[in-house]
Coordinates of C-alpha atoms and ligand atoms in Angstrom, one line a residue:
X15 CA 22.1 21.7 -1.4
X16 CA 20.0 23.9 0.8
X17 CA 16.2 23.6 0.8
X18 CA 15.5 26.8 -1.1
X19 CA 17.7 25.7 -4.0
X20 CA 16.0 22.3 -4.1
X21 CA 12.6 24.0 -4.1
X22 CA 13.6 26.5 -6.8
X23 CA 15.0 23.8 -9.2
X24 CA 11.9 21.7 -8.6
X25 CA 9.6 24.6 -9.4
X26 CA 11.5 25.4 -12.6
X27 CA 12.2 21.9 -14.0
X28 CA 9.7 19.4 -12.7
X29 CA 6.1 18.8 -13.7
X30 CA 4.1 20.5 -11.0
X31 CA 1.8 17.5 -10.5
X32 CA 2.4 17.1 -6.8
X33 CA 1.3 19.3 -4.0
X34 CA 4.4 19.1 -1.9
X35 CA 5.1 20.1 1.7
X36 CA 8.0 22.5 2.3
X37 CA 10.3 19.7 3.4
X38 CA 13.2 17.8 1.8
X39 CA 15.3 15.1 3.5
X40 CA 18.9 14.3 3.0
X41 CA 19.2 11.1 5.0
X42 CA 17.3 8.6 7.2
X43 CA 18.2 6.2 10.0
X44 CA 15.8 3.8 11.6
X45 CA 12.4 5.5 11.9
X46 CA 13.9 9.0 11.6
X47 CA 14.5 11.4 8.7
X48 CA 16.9 14.3 8.7
X49 CA 16.7 17.5 6.6
X50 CA 19.6 19.5 5.3
X51 CA 19.7 21.7 8.4
X52 CA 20.1 18.6 10.6
X53 CA 16.5 18.7 12.0
X54 CA 15.3 15.2 13.0
X55 CA 11.8 13.9 12.2
X56 CA 10.1 10.8 13.6
X57 CA 8.5 9.3 10.5
X58 CA 5.0 7.8 10.7
X59 CA 4.5 8.1 6.9
X60 CA 7.3 5.7 5.7
X61 CA 7.2 7.0 2.1
X62 CA 3.4 6.3 2.0
X63 CA 3.6 2.8 3.5
X64 CA 6.7 1.8 1.6
X65 CA 9.7 1.9 3.9
X66 CA 8.8 -1.1 6.0
X67 CA 12.3 -1.4 7.4
X68 CA 12.7 2.3 8.0
X69 CA 15.9 3.8 6.7
X70 CA 19.3 2.3 6.3
X71 CA 18.4 -1.0 8.0
X72 CA 21.8 -2.6 8.2
X73 CA 20.9 -6.1 6.9
X74 CA 18.9 -4.6 4.0
X75 CA 21.7 -2.2 3.1
X76 CA 24.2 -5.0 3.0
X77 CA 21.9 -7.1 0.8
X78 CA 21.6 -4.1 -1.6
X79 CA 25.3 -3.4 -1.6
X80 CA 26.1 -7.0 -2.4
X81 CA 23.5 -7.0 -5.3
X82 CA 24.6 -3.6 -6.6
X83 CA 28.1 -4.9 -7.1
X84 CA 27.0 -8.1 -8.7
X85 CA 24.1 -7.3 -11.1
X86 CA 21.4 -4.6 -11.3
X87 CA 19.6 -5.3 -14.5
X88 CA 19.6 -7.8 -17.3
X89 CA 16.0 -7.9 -18.7
X90 CA 13.5 -10.6 -18.9
X91 CA 15.1 -12.1 -22.0
X92 CA 17.0 -14.2 -19.5
X93 CA 16.3 -16.1 -16.3
X94 CA 16.8 -14.0 -13.2
X95 CA 18.0 -15.8 -10.1
X96 CA 16.7 -13.2 -7.5
X97 CA 13.3 -13.2 -9.3
X98 CA 13.0 -16.9 -8.9
X99 CA 14.0 -16.7 -5.3
X100 CA 11.5 -14.0 -4.4
X101 CA 8.7 -15.8 -6.2
X102 CA 9.5 -18.9 -4.1
X103 CA 9.5 -16.8 -0.9
X104 CA 6.1 -15.2 -1.9
X105 CA 4.8 -18.7 -2.4
X106 CA 5.5 -19.5 1.2
X107 CA 3.7 -16.4 2.6
X108 CA 0.6 -16.4 0.3
X109 CA -2.4 -18.8 0.7
X110 CA -1.6 -22.3 -0.7
X111 CA -3.5 -22.0 -4.0
X112 CA -1.6 -18.8 -4.9
X113 CA 1.6 -20.2 -6.4
X114 CA 2.8 -17.9 -9.2
X115 CA 4.1 -14.3 -9.4
X116 CA 4.5 -11.7 -12.2
X117 CA 6.8 -8.9 -11.2
X118 CA 6.2 -5.3 -12.3
X119 CA 7.3 -1.9 -11.1
X120 CA 4.5 -0.3 -9.0
X121 CA 1.1 -0.8 -7.5
X122 CA -0.8 0.5 -10.4
X123 CA 1.1 -1.7 -12.8
X124 CA 0.3 -4.7 -10.6
X125 CA -3.4 -3.9 -10.9
X126 CA -3.0 -3.5 -14.7
X127 CA -1.4 -6.9 -14.9
X128 CA -4.2 -8.4 -12.7
X129 CA -6.9 -7.0 -14.8
X130 CA -5.3 -8.2 -18.1
X131 CA -4.9 -11.6 -16.5
X132 CA -8.6 -11.7 -15.3
X133 CA -9.9 -10.6 -18.7
X134 CA -7.8 -13.2 -20.5
X135 CA -8.7 -16.0 -18.1
X136 CA -12.5 -15.3 -17.9
X137 CA -12.9 -14.0 -21.5
X138 CA -15.2 -11.4 -20.0
X139 CA -14.7 -7.6 -19.8
X140 CA -16.7 -6.1 -17.1
X141 CA -14.8 -5.0 -13.9
X142 CA -16.4 -4.2 -10.6
X143 CA -14.5 -1.8 -8.3
X144 CA -15.5 0.0 -5.1
X145 CA -16.6 3.5 -4.8
X146 CA -14.0 5.4 -2.7
X147 CA -11.4 2.7 -3.6
X148 CA -7.9 3.4 -5.0
X149 CA -6.0 1.2 -7.4
X150 CA -3.6 3.6 -9.0
X151 CA -3.4 6.2 -11.7
X152 CA -2.5 4.5 -14.9
X153 CA -5.4 4.2 -17.4
X154 CA -6.9 0.8 -16.4
X155 CA -6.1 1.3 -12.7
X156 CA -7.6 4.8 -12.9
X157 CA -10.8 3.2 -14.3
X158 CA -10.9 1.0 -11.3
X159 CA -10.4 3.9 -8.9
X160 CA -14.0 4.8 -8.0
X161 CA -13.4 8.4 -7.1
X162 CA -14.4 11.3 -9.5
X163 CA -11.6 13.5 -8.1
X164 CA -9.0 11.2 -9.7
X165 CA -10.9 10.5 -12.9
X166 CA -12.2 14.0 -13.8
X167 CA -10.6 15.5 -16.9
X168 CA -9.4 12.1 -18.1
X169 CA -12.8 10.8 -19.2
X170 CA -13.7 8.9 -21.3
X171 CA -11.5 6.4 -19.5
X172 CA -10.0 3.7 -21.7
X173 CA -13.2 1.8 -21.7
X174 CA -16.6 1.8 -20.0
X175 CA -16.1 -1.6 -18.5
X176 CA -16.0 -0.3 -14.9
X177 CA -19.0 -0.5 -12.5
X178 CA -18.7 0.8 -9.0
X179 CA -20.2 -0.9 -6.0
X180 CA -20.7 0.5 -2.6
X181 CA -18.0 -0.8 -0.2
X182 CA -19.3 -2.9 2.7
X183 CA -22.7 -3.2 0.9
X184 CA -23.3 -6.7 -0.4
X185 CA -26.6 -5.8 -2.0
X186 CA -24.8 -3.2 -4.1
X187 CA -22.3 -5.9 -5.3
X188 CA -25.2 -8.3 -6.0
X189 CA -27.0 -5.7 -8.1
X190 CA -23.9 -5.4 -10.4
X191 CA -22.1 -8.7 -10.5
X192 CA -23.0 -11.2 -13.2
X193 CA -21.6 -13.8 -15.6
X194 CA -20.2 -11.0 -17.8
X195 CA -17.9 -9.9 -14.9
X196 CA -14.3 -10.7 -15.2
X197 CA -13.0 -9.3 -11.9
X198 CA -14.1 -7.7 -8.7
X199 CA -11.4 -5.5 -7.3
X200 CA -11.3 -4.8 -3.6
X201 CA -9.0 -3.5 -0.8
X202 CA -9.2 -5.1 2.6
X203 CA -8.8 -1.6 4.1
X204 CA -9.3 1.4 1.7
X205 CA -6.1 3.2 2.4
X206 CA -6.2 6.3 0.2
X207 CA -10.0 6.3 0.8
X208 CA -9.5 7.3 4.5
X209 CA -8.4 4.0 6.1
X210 CA -11.8 2.3 5.8
X211 CA -11.8 -1.4 6.7
X212 CA -14.1 -3.9 5.0
X213 CA -16.2 -6.0 7.3
X214 CA -15.5 -9.7 7.5
X215 CA -19.1 -10.4 6.5
X216 CA -18.8 -8.3 3.4
X217 CA -15.5 -9.8 2.3
X218 CA -16.9 -13.4 2.8
X219 CA -20.0 -12.5 0.9
X220 CA -18.0 -11.1 -1.9
X221 CA -15.8 -14.2 -2.0
X222 CA -18.9 -16.4 -2.3
X223 CA -20.5 -14.3 -5.0
X224 CA -17.3 -14.3 -7.0
X225 CA -17.0 -18.1 -6.7
X226 CA -20.7 -18.7 -7.6
X227 CA -20.4 -16.6 -10.8
X228 CA -16.9 -17.4 -11.9
X229 CA -15.7 -13.9 -11.3
X230 CA -12.1 -13.4 -10.1
X231 CA -11.7 -11.8 -6.8
X232 CA -8.7 -9.5 -7.2
X233 CA -7.5 -8.3 -3.8
X234 CA -5.4 -5.1 -4.0
X235 CA -2.8 -5.5 -1.2
X236 CA -0.6 -2.8 -2.5
X237 CA -0.9 -0.9 0.7
X238 CA -2.2 -3.5 3.1
X239 CA 0.2 -6.3 2.1
X240 CA 3.7 -7.3 3.2
X241 CA 2.8 -7.2 6.9
X242 CA 1.3 -3.7 7.2
X243 CA -1.8 -4.9 9.0
X244 CA 0.0 -7.4 11.2
X245 CA -0.2 -10.4 8.9
X246 CA 1.5 -10.8 5.6
X247 CA -1.7 -10.0 3.8
X248 CA -4.8 -8.4 5.1
X249 CA -7.0 -11.2 3.8
X250 CA -5.1 -13.6 6.1
X251 CA -7.1 -12.1 9.0
X252 CA -10.2 -13.6 7.5
X253 CA -8.9 -16.8 6.0
X254 CA -10.0 -15.5 2.6
X255 CA -8.2 -16.8 -0.5
X256 CA -8.4 -14.4 -3.4
X257 CA -8.0 -15.5 -7.0
X258 CA -5.4 -12.8 -7.6
X259 CA -3.4 -10.7 -5.1
X260 CA -1.5 -7.6 -6.1
X261 CA 1.1 -6.0 -3.9
X262 CA 3.9 -3.4 -4.1
X263 CA 4.9 -0.6 -1.6
X264 CA 6.4 -2.6 1.3
X265 CA 7.6 -5.4 -0.9
X266 CA 10.8 -3.5 -2.0
X267 CA 11.3 -1.5 1.2
X268 CA 11.9 1.5 -1.2
X269 CA 13.0 -0.3 -4.3
X270 CA 10.2 0.1 -7.0
X271 CA 8.6 -3.3 -7.4
X272 CA 5.1 -4.6 -7.7
X273 CA 3.7 -8.2 -7.9
X274 CA 0.7 -10.0 -9.3
X275 CA 0.2 -13.3 -7.7
X276 CA -2.3 -16.0 -8.6
X277 CA -2.9 -19.7 -9.1
X278 CA -1.2 -22.1 -11.6
X279 CA -4.4 -22.3 -13.6
X280 CA -5.0 -18.6 -13.9
X281 CA -1.4 -17.7 -14.5
X282 CA -1.3 -20.2 -17.3
X283 CA -3.3 -17.9 -19.6
X284 CA -0.5 -15.3 -19.6
X285 CA 1.6 -16.9 -22.3
X286 CA 4.8 -15.3 -23.8
X287 CA 4.0 -11.9 -25.2
X288 CA 0.7 -11.3 -23.4
X289 CA 2.3 -9.0 -20.9
X290 CA 5.7 -7.8 -19.7
X291 CA 7.8 -4.9 -18.6
X292 CA 11.5 -4.1 -19.2
X293 CA 12.5 -3.5 -15.6
X294 CA 10.0 -5.8 -14.0
X295 CA 11.6 -7.9 -11.3
X296 CA 15.2 -6.9 -12.0
X297 CA 17.9 -8.5 -9.8
X298 CA 18.2 -5.4 -7.6
X299 CA 14.5 -5.0 -6.7
X300 CA 13.9 -8.7 -6.3
X301 CA 17.0 -9.0 -4.1
X302 CA 15.4 -6.3 -2.0
X303 CA 12.1 -8.2 -1.8
X304 CA 14.0 -11.3 -0.7
X305 CA 15.8 -9.3 2.0
X306 CA 12.5 -7.8 3.2
X307 CA 10.8 -11.2 3.6
X308 CA 13.9 -12.7 5.3
X309 CA 14.4 -9.7 7.7
X310 CA 10.7 -9.5 8.7
X311 CA 10.6 -13.2 9.3
X312 CA 13.9 -13.5 11.1
X313 CA 13.3 -10.6 13.5
X314 CA 9.6 -11.4 14.1
X315 CA 8.7 -7.9 12.9
X316 CA 5.0 -8.7 12.5
X317 CA 4.8 -9.4 16.2
X318 CA 5.9 -5.7 16.7
X319 CA 3.2 -4.5 14.3
X320 CA 0.5 -6.5 16.1
X321 CA 1.6 -5.5 19.6
X322 CA 2.3 -1.8 19.0
X323 CA -0.6 -1.4 16.5
X324 CA -3.1 -2.8 19.1
X325 CA -1.8 -0.4 21.8
X326 CA -1.9 2.4 19.3
X327 CA -5.6 1.8 18.5
X328 CA -6.3 1.7 22.3
X329 CA -4.5 5.0 22.8
X330 CA -6.3 6.6 19.9
X331 CA -9.7 5.3 21.2
X332 CA -8.9 6.7 24.6
X333 CA -8.0 10.1 23.2
X334 CA -11.2 10.1 21.1
X335 CA -13.2 9.8 24.3
X336 CA -11.4 12.9 25.7
X337 CA -11.3 14.9 22.5
X338 CA -14.3 15.7 20.3
X339 CA -12.2 16.6 17.3
X340 CA -11.5 12.9 16.7
X341 CA -14.7 11.5 15.2
X342 CA -13.5 8.0 14.4
X343 CA -10.6 5.6 14.8
X344 CA -10.1 2.9 12.2
X345 CA -7.6 0.4 10.9
X346 CA -5.4 -2.5 11.9
X347 CA -1.7 -3.0 12.7
X348 CA 0.3 -0.2 11.2
X349 CA -2.4 1.1 8.9
X350 CA -4.4 3.3 11.3
X351 CA -6.6 6.3 10.8
X352 CA -8.0 9.0 13.1
X353 CA -10.7 10.9 11.4
X354 CA -10.8 14.6 12.4
X355 CA -14.0 16.6 12.4
X356 CA -12.8 19.1 9.7
X357 CA -10.2 19.0 6.9
X358 CA -8.8 22.3 8.1
X359 CA -8.2 20.9 11.6
X360 CA -6.6 17.7 10.2
X361 CA -4.2 19.8 8.1
X362 CA -3.5 22.0 11.1
X363 CA -2.7 19.0 13.3
X364 CA -0.4 17.6 10.6
X365 CA 1.4 20.9 10.3
X366 CA 1.8 21.3 14.1
X367 CA 3.2 17.8 14.2
X368 CA 5.7 18.4 11.4
X369 CA 6.8 21.6 13.1
X370 CA 7.4 19.5 16.3
X371 CA 9.4 16.9 14.5
X372 CA 6.8 14.2 13.7
X373 CA 5.8 13.3 10.2
X374 CA 2.2 12.2 9.7
X375 CA -0.1 12.1 6.8
X376 CA -3.6 13.4 6.0
X377 CA -5.6 11.3 3.6
X378 CA -9.0 11.6 2.1
X379 CA -9.4 15.1 3.3
X380 CA -9.6 14.7 7.1
X381 CA -8.2 11.4 8.2
X382 CA -4.8 11.4 10.0
X383 CA -3.2 8.3 8.5
X384 CA -0.6 6.5 10.6
X385 CA 1.6 4.2 8.4
X386 CA 5.0 4.1 10.0
X387 CA 7.9 1.7 9.3
X388 CA 7.0 -1.8 10.6
X389 CA 9.9 -1.5 13.1
X390 CA 8.3 1.5 14.8
X391 CA 8.8 0.9 18.6
X392 CA 6.4 1.3 21.5
X393 CA 8.4 4.3 22.7
X394 CA 8.2 5.9 19.2
X395 CA 4.4 5.3 19.3
X396 CA 4.3 7.1 22.6
X397 CA 6.4 10.0 21.2
X398 CA 4.0 10.3 18.3
X399 CA 0.9 10.2 20.6
X400 CA 2.4 12.9 22.8
X401 CA 2.8 15.3 19.9
X402 CA -0.5 14.3 18.4
X403 CA -2.3 15.0 21.7
X404 CA -0.6 18.4 22.0
X405 CA -1.6 19.1 18.4
X406 CA -5.2 18.3 19.1
X407 CA -5.2 20.8 22.0
Ligands
PLP12 C1 -4.4 0.1 -2.6 C2 -3.5 0.8 -3.6 N1 -3.5 0.3 -4.9 C3 -2.7 0.8 -5.8 C4 -1.9 1.9 -5.5 C5 -1.0 2.5 -6.6 O1 0.3 2.2 -6.3 P1 1.4 3.0 -7.1 O2 1.4 4.4 -6.6 O3 2.7 2.2 -6.7 O4 1.2 2.9 -8.5 C6 -1.9 2.5 -4.2 C7 -1.1 3.6 -3.9 O5 -1.3 4.3 -3.0 C8 -2.8 1.9 -3.3 O6 -2.8 2.4 -2.0

């Protein structure tokens, strides 16, 4: 189907809830996408930090083909072998106290599950979330998303249990947190909020406050998890052990899956009937999660993220010194942001890059966000930077 037909049908039959770019892809290979006209694009968006193995990664494709022919869905009325295997694998890559997993279908759902678990465990109802954070768009997750642009027109939100602290400001957390607080939600790097990292001091202070007051520290690793920052989870850089970790995006390499992970003790409150989802953790998506962890481990892909990510930050910093349109460079591993002086310029840069065959993303108005597949090579990074540099000029 040609692009115009795709666009016409989409305009006519779909909800118009996304502001889409004039692009549609028909296939992908490695870190490249191709449109119907055969034009090739280097992809530094990866389906918004999802396609960790790029496109058509042979070992992953084989794992999916094998699973497709065996079993796709059975429901959680029964035991699911691939679910058990993936939970076991997640146990090996999360901090020791985090032992158990609940599978869901998306990042927002993982956060919903985490909040329900925290409320049930603590028997408290207040939730603290960061201003400028992002936790998803379902009702409870939207409540925790401290940005009026997402909440406006949906108020009152399902409850008024949410209180918003200022990110990287421990005094702000101290002024809100108390023994009525069930959970404090936090991202190690605010992804949608413009690639804003939390400081180590802040994260450690939050961890201590939560421990002192019996508040569950829920770390949202939906975007930062599964190796995106160069370690399996962003908190691993700081040695911080959350009470609950949520993840999604990269976990399925494109298959829709999310996970809530916590300790034996906390998980124990979620008895049969307290939570669940029909599709959650079906054989196909959990086989994908197993393949993702196996492939990343076997091929030392996190070494690539660390090495190329570090050089990428250096390149961006160097460019910032030469070019006044870049006002800040932030992030870690393959979750990087270059803040541009105006939203108009950020969009113009993105559009120039797309026209020259490089996909990049603008988030939070004026931050060029770099979230490529974890297999993005040093040469591909150089190709990106060449076009980015041209775009800035
Ligand atoms: C940190 C974070 N949490 C939650 C979500 C929501 O995930 P989903 O879109 O899969 O519901 C996102 C999505 O961008 C995210 O970045």
